Coordinates of C-alpha atoms in Angstrom, one line a residue:
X1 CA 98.2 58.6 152.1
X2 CA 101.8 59.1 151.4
X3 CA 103.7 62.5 149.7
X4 CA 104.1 61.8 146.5
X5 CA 103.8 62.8 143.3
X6 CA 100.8 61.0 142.2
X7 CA 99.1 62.1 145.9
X8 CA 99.4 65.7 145.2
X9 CA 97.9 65.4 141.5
X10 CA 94.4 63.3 142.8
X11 CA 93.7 66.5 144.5
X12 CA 93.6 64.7 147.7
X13 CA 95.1 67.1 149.5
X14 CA 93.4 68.7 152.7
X15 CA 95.8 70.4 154.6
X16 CA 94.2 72.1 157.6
X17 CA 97.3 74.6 157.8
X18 CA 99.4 76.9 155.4
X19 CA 100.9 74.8 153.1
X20 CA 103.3 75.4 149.9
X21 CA 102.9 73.3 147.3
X22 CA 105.1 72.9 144.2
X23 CA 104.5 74.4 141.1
X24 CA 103.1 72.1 138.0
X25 CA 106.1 72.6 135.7
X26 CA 108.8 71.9 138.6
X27 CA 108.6 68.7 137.3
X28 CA 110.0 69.1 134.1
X29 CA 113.0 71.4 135.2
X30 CA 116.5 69.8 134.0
X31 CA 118.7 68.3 136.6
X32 CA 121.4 70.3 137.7
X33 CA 122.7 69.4 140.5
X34 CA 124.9 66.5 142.0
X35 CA 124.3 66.6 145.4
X36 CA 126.7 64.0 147.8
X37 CA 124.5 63.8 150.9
X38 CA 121.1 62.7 152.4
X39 CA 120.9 64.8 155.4
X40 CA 118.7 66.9 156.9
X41 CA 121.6 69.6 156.6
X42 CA 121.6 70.0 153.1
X43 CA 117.5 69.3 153.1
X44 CA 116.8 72.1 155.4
X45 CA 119.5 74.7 153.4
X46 CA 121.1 74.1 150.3
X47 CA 117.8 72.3 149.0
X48 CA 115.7 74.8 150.5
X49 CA 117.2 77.6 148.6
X50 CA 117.3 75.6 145.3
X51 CA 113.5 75.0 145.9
X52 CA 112.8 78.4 146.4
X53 CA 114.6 79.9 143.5
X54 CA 112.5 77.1 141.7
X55 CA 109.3 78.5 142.7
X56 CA 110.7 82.2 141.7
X57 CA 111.1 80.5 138.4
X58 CA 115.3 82.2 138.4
X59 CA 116.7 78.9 138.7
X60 CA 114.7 76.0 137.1
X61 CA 116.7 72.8 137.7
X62 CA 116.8 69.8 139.9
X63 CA 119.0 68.0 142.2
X64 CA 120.3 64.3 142.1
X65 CA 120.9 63.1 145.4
X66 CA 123.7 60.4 145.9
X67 CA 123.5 58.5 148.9
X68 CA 126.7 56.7 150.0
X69 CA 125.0 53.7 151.8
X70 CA 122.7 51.2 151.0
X71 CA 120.1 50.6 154.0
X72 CA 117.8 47.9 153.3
X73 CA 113.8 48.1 152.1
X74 CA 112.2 50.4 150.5
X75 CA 113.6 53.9 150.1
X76 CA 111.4 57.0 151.3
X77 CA 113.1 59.2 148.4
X78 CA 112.0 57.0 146.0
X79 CA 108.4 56.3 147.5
X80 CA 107.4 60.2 148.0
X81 CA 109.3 60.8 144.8
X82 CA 112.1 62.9 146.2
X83 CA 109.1 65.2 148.2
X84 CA 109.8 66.2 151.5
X85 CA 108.0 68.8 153.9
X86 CA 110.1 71.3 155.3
X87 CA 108.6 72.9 158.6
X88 CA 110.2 76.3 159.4
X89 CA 109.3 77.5 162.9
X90 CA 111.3 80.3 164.9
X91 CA 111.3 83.7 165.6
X92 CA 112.6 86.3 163.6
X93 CA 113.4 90.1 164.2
X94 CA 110.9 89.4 167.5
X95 CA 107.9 88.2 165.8
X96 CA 107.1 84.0 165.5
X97 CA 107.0 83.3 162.0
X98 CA 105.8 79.7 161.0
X99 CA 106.0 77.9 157.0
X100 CA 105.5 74.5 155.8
X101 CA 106.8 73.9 152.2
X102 CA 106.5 70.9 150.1
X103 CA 110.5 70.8 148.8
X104 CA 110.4 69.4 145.2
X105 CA 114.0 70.3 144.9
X106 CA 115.2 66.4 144.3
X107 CA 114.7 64.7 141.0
X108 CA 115.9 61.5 142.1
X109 CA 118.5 59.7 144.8
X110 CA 121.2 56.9 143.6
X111 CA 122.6 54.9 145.7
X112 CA 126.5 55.2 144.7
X113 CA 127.6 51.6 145.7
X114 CA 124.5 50.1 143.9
X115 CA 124.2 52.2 140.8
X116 CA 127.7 53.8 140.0
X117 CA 127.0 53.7 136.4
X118 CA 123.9 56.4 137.0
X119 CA 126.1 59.0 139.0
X120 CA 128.8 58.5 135.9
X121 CA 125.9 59.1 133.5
X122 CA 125.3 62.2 135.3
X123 CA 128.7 63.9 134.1
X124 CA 127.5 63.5 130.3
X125 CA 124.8 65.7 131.0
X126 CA 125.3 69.3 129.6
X127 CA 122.5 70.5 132.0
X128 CA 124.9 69.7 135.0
X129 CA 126.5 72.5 136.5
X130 CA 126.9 72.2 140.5
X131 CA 128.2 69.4 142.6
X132 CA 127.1 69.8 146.1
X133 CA 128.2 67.9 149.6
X134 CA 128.2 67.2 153.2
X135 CA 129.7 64.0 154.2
X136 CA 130.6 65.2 157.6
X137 CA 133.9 66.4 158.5
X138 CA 135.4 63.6 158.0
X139 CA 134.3 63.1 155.2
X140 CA 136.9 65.3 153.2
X141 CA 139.6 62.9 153.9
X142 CA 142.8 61.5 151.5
X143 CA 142.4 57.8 151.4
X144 CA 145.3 56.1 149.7
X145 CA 144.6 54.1 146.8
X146 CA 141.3 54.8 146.4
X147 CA 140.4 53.1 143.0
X148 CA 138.4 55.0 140.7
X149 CA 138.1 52.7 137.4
X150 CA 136.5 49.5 138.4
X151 CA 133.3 50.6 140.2
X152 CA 132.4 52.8 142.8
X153 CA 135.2 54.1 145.1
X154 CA 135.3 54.3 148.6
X155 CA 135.9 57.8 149.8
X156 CA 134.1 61.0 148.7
X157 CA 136.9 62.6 146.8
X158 CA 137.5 59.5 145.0
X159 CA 134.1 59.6 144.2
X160 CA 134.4 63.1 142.8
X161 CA 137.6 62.8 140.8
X162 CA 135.5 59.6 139.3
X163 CA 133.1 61.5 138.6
X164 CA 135.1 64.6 136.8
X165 CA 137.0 62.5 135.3
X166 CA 134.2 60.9 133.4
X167 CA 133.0 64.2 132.3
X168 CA 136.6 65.6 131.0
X169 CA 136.5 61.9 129.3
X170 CA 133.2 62.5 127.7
X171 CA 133.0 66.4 126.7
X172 CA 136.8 66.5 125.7
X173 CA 138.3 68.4 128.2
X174 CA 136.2 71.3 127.2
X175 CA 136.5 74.5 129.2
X176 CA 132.1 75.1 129.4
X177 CA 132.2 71.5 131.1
X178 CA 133.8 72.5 134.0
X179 CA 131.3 72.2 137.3
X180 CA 131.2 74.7 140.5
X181 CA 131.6 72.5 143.3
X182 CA 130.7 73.8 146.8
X183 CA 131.5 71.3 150.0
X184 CA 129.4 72.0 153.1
X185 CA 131.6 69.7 155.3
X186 CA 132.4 71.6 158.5
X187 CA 135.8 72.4 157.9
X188 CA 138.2 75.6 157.5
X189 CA 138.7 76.3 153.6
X190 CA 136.5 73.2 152.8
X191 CA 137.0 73.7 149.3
X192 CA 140.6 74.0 149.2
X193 CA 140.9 70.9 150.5
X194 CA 139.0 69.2 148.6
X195 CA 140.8 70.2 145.7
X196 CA 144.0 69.7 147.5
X197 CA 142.7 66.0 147.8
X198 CA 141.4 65.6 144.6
X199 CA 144.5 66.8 143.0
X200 CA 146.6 64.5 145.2
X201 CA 144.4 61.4 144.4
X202 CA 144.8 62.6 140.5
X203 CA 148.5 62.2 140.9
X204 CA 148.2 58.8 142.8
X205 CA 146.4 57.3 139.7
X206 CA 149.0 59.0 136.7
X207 CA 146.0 61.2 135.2
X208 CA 147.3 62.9 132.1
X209 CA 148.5 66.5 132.7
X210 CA 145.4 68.0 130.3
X211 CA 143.0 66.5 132.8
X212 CA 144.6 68.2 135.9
X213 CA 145.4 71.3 134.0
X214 CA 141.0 71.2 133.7
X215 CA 140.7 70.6 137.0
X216 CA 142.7 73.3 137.7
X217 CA 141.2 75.9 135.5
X218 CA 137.8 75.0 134.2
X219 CA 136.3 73.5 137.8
X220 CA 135.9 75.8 140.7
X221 CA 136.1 74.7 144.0
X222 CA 134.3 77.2 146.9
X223 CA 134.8 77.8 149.6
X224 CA 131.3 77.5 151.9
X225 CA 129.9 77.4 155.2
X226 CA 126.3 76.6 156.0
X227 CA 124.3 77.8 159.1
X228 CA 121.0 76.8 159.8
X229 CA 120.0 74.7 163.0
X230 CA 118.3 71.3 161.0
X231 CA 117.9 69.0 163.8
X232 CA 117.3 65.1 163.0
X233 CA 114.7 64.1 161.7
X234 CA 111.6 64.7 164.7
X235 CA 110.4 62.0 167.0
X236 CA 107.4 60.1 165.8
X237 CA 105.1 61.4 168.4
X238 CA 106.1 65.1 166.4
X239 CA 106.2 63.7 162.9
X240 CA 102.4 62.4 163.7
X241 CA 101.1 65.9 165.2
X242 CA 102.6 67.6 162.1
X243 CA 101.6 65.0 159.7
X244 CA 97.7 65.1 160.9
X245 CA 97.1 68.3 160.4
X246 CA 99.2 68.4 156.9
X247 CA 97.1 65.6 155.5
X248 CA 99.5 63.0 154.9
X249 CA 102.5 60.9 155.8
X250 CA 106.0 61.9 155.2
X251 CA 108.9 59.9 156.6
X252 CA 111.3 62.4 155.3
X253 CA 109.8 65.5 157.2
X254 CA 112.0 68.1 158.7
X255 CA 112.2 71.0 160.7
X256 CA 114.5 73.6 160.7
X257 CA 115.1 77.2 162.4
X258 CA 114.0 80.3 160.6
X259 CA 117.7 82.1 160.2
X260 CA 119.5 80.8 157.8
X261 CA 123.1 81.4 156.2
X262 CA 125.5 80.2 153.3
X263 CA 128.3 82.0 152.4
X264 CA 129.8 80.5 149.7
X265 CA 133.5 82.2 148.4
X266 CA 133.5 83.2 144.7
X267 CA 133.0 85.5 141.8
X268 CA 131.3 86.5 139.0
X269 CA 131.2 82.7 137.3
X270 CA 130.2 81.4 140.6
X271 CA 127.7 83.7 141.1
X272 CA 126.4 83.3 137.4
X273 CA 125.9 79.1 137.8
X274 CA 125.0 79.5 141.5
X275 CA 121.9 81.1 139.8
X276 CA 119.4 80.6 143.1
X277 CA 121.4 82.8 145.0
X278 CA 119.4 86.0 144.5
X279 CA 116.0 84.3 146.0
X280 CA 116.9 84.0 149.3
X281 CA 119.5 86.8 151.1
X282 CA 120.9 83.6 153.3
X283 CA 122.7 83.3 150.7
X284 CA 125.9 85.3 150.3
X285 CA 128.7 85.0 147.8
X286 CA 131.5 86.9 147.7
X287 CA 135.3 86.9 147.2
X288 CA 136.2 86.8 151.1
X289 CA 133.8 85.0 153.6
X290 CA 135.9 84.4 156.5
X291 CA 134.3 86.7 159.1
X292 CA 131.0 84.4 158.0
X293 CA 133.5 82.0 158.6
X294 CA 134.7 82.6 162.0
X295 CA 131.8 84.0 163.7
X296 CA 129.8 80.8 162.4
X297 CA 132.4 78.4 163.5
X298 CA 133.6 80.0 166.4
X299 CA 130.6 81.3 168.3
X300 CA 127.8 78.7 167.2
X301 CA 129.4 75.6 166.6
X302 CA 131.9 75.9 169.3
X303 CA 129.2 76.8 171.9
X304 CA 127.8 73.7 170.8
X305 CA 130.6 71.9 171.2
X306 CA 131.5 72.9 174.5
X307 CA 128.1 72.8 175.9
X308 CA 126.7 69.3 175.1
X309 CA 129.0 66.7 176.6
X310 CA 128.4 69.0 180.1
X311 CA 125.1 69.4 179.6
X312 CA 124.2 65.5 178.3
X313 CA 126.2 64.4 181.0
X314 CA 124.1 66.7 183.5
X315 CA 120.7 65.0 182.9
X316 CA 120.0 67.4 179.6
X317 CA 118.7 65.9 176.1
X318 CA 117.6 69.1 174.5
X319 CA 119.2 72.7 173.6
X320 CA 116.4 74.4 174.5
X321 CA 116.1 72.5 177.8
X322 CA 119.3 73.5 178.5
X323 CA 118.6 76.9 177.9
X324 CA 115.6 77.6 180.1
X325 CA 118.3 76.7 183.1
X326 CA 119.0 80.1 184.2
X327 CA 122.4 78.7 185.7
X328 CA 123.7 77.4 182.7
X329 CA 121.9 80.0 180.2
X330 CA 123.6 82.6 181.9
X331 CA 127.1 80.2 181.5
X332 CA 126.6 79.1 178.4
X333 CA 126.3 83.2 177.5
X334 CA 129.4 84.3 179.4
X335 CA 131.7 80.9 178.0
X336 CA 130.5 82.6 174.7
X337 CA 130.7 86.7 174.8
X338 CA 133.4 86.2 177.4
X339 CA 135.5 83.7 176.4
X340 CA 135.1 82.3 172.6
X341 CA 134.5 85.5 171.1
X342 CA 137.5 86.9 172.8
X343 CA 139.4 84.4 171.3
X344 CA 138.4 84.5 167.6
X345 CA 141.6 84.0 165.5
X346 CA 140.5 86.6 163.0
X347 CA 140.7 90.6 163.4
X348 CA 137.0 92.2 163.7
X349 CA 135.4 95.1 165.8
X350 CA 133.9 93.0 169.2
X351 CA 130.2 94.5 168.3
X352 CA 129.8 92.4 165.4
X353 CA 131.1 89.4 167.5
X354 CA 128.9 90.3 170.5
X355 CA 126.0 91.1 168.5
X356 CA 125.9 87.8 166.3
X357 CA 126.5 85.5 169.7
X358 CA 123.4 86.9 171.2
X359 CA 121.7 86.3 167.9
X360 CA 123.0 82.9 168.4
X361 CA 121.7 82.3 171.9
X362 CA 118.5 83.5 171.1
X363 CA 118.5 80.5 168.1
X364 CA 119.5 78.1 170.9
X365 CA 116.3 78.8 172.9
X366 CA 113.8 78.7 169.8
X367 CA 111.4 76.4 171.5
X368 CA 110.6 75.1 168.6
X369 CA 113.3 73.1 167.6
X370 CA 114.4 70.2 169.3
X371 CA 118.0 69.9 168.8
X372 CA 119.4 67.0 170.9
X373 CA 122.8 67.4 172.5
X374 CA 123.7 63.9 171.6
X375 CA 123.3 64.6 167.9
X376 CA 126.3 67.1 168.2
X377 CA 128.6 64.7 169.8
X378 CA 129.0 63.2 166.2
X379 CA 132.5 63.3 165.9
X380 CA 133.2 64.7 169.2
X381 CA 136.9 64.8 168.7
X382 CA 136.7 65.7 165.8
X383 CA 134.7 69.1 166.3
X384 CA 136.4 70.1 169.8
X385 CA 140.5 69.8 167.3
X386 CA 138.4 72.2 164.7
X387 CA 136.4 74.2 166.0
X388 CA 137.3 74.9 169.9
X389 CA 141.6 74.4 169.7
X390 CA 142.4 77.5 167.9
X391 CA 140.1 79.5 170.3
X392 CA 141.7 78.4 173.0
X393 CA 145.2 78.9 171.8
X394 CA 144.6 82.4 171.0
X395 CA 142.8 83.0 174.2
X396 CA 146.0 81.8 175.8
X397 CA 147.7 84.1 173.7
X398 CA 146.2 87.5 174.2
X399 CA 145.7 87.0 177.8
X400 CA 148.6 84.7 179.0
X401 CA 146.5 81.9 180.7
X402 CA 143.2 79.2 179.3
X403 CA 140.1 80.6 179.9
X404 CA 137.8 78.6 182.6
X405 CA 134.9 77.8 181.3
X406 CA 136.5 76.3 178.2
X407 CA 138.4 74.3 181.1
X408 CA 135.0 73.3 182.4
X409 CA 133.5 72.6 178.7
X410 CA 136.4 70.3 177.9
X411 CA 136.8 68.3 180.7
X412 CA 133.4 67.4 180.4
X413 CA 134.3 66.2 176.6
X414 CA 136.8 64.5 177.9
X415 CA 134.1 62.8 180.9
X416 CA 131.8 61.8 178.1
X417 CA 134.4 60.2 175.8
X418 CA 135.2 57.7 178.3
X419 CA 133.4 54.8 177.6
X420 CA 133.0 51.8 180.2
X421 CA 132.0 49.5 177.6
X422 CA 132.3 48.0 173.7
X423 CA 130.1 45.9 172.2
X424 CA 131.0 44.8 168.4
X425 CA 133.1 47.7 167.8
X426 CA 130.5 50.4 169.2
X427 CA 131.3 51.9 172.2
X428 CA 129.1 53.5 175.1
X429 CA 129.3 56.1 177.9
X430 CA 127.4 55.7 181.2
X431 CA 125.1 58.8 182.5
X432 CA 123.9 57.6 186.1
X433 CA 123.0 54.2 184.8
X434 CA 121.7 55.3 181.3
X435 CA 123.8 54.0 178.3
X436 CA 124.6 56.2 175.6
X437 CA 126.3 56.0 172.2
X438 CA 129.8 57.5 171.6
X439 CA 129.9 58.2 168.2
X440 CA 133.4 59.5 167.7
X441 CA 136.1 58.0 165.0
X442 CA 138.4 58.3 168.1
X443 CA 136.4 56.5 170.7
X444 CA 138.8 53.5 170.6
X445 CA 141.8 55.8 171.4
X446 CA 139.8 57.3 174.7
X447 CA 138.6 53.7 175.5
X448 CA 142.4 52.6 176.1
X449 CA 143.3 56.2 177.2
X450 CA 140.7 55.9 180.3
X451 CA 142.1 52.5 181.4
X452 CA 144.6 54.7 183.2
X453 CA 144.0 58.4 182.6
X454 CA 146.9 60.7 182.5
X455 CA 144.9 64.1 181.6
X456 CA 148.7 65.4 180.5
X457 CA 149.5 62.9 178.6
X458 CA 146.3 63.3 176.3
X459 CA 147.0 66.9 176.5
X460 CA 150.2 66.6 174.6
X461 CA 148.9 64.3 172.1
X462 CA 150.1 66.1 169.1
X463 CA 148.5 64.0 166.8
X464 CA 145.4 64.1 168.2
X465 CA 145.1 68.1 168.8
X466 CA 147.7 69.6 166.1
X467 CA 149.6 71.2 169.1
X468 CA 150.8 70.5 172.6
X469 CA 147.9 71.5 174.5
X470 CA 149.7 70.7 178.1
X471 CA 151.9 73.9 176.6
X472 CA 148.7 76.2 176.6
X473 CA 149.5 78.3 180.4
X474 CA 147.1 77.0 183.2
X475 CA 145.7 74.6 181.1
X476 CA 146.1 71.2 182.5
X477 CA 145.8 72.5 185.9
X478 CA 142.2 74.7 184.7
X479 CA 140.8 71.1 183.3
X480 CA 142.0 68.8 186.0
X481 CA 139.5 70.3 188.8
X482 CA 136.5 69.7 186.9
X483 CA 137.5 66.1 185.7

């Protein structure tokens, strides 16, 4: 039998381990919630923390799920009814800890470009309060002449100024209608821009002064960032252990790490519709996240990023795998409690850096979760510009010369991004003889770049990196021996 609604009220259920199941009236609870964003990101966090405040009965809404593409057959969503099991497996404060939930967080999913008219008829609901995303980092983005009136637009923000739009329309620009919307995108001051972008794209299409004057001070745009290791959805060999001993099938299973963190930057009218905060201390808000921010960014996510491309390209498919290596363990800890944290671009006692990286490595080892290394090469480029760039400028800075690992971590990017072949626009890396998918929005530029590699040249790419990084002292020289 499938999750589903209907499967859990036959009283067919016969899980042979601890299992939570939702609670009868969960059902009925008001949706609340526009959520941009299928993936296991926002599944294993956001939507965990909504479903637990459900359970504590302090929130008591629901999410609508808008998924920007269409793939074709039957949708899991809509055959397990928006029910998913969430497997939480790690180790916390030294002791294994182990939960399996039944998430009944999500109402219902709409896909945008096949149902536009349901996601407008969301933003006449008085219930509505929150608009949730992740459309990966680039995602954010100002696309020009995005049209908003005739159907569904193309990029997120477009989508979202649609969408207020409708609702300023529809409630008469009233001040109570205004939504608290929290990006999840991996990007610095996610909810600035986003507003920024919004705002601009208002402009593009002539929208009256009174609706930008309600964007401006009825809507609140936060601020967030999200940490929890959710890695894709498991192997089948893993989603067929798990689903024997549960009872039942569930093709939108997940598993997720035990630690979890969202710091989401607001005050007391964010903290009164973000009303599931208080069930879970993951989640944090406050007027001033930024040390959340940087240590987050910095020490996890730019590990990551520097690690995979070396590692992938060393034989390694798994963190964890990568991990029991002592050789690279013990330089994975040193590129980031000796270099990265050194180089934080934000003021903070070394402790608090040192302690939250070791936290961090012990998260990468959690042999529970297989997180695959090529799953963080998403947007390769795009990661390394955010994420690693300002860490090595500063490092530069405060100690006159690039630091060597980094060199080592980056030349590795840069072996991985070269791609020996394209096949109908997709293009693909070679790891002694085995194939492998580079999924990076610049992969074209490295395809042509490779043809005849001048590491300086790419360096100094100003448009590519923000800066000239063939400026940064020892630098080229520090990435050239490893390339």
């Amino acid at each position: 039998m499938r999750l589903s609604k209907k499967f859990l009220e036959s009283g067919q259920l016969n899980s042979t381990i601890p299992l939570q199941t939702p609670p009868a009236d969960v059902f009925s609870y008001p949706e609340k919630v526009l959520q941009f964003g299928t993936g296991v990101l926002q599944r294993g966090l956001c939507d965990f923390y909504i479903d637990k405040a459900n359970r504590a009965g302090i929130f008591k809404g629901r999410v609508v799920v808008v998924k920007s593409t269409s793939k074709g057959g039957a949708d899991a969503f809509d055959e397990q009814d928006g029910l998913y099991t969430h497997c939480i497996k790690g180790i916390e404060e030294g002791v294994a800890k182990e939960e399996n939930i039944i998430n009944s967080s999500i109402s219902r999913t709409i896909t945008a470009s096949k149902d536009w008219d349901a996601i407008l008829a969301c933003a006449k609901s008085e219930d509505m309060q929150i608009v949730l995303s992740n459309t990966t980092e680039v995602g954010i983005s100002y696309v020009a002449n995005d049209p908003i009136a005739n159907g569904c637009p193309n990029s997120f923000p477009a989508k979202l100024l649609a969408f207020l739009h409708a609702r300023f329309t529809y409630f008469q620009g009233s001040a109570s209608s205004g939504m608290v919307i929290v990006p999840t995108e991996l990007i610095i001051n996610n909810g600035d821009k986003l507003k920024e972008i919004v705002l601009k794209l208002a402009a593009d299409h002539g929208l009256s002064t009174d609706f930008v004057a309600w964007l401006n001070n009825a809507n609140h745009f936060c601020n967030s960032l999200v940490d929890r290791i959710v890695p894709g959805s498991p192997d089948a060999a893993t989603n067929a252990e798990i689903c024997a001993k549960l009872g039942y099938e569930d093709s939108l299973l997940i598993i997720s790490e035990v630690y979890s963190l969202w710091a989401i930057q607001g005050g007391a009218k964010v903290k009164e519709v973000l009303s599931f905060a208080p069930a879970d201390k993951g989640v944090i808000i406050a007027e001033d996240i930024e040390i959340y921010r940087e240590l987050k960014l910095r020490l996890l996510n730019g590990t990551h990023t520097l690690l995979c491309g070396m590692s992938f390209l060393l034989g390694f498919r798994i963190v964890k795998d990568v991990m029991a290596n002592g050789y690279l363990s013990k330089l994975i800890m040193n590129l980031m409690l000796s270099e990265l944290a050194l180089g934080i671009p934000y003021k903070m006692d070394f402790k608090v850096a040192d302690r939250f990286g070791r936290s961090v490595l012990d998260r990468f080892r959690n042999p529970f979760i297989n997180h695959k290394l090529i799953d963080i090469t998403v947007q390769y480029t795009t990661k390394m510009r955010m994420r690693n760039v300002p860490l090595l400028v500063n490092y530069a800075k405060n100690f006159g010369k690039a630091p060597e690992l980094f060199c080592m971590g980056f030349a590795a990017y840069l072996q991985f991004m070269h791609a020996v072949k394209e096949e109908n626009g997709k293009y693909y890396g070679d790891s002694n003889g085995e194939a492998y998918p580079i999924q990076c929005d610049y992969a074209p530029y490295f395809y042509e770049a490779w043809k005849n590699f001048d590491l300086k040249k790419v360096l100094a790419d100003k448009e590519l990196w923000g800066e000239d990084l063939s400026a940064v002292p020892g630098f080229v020289e520090g990435v050239s021996k490893y390339i």
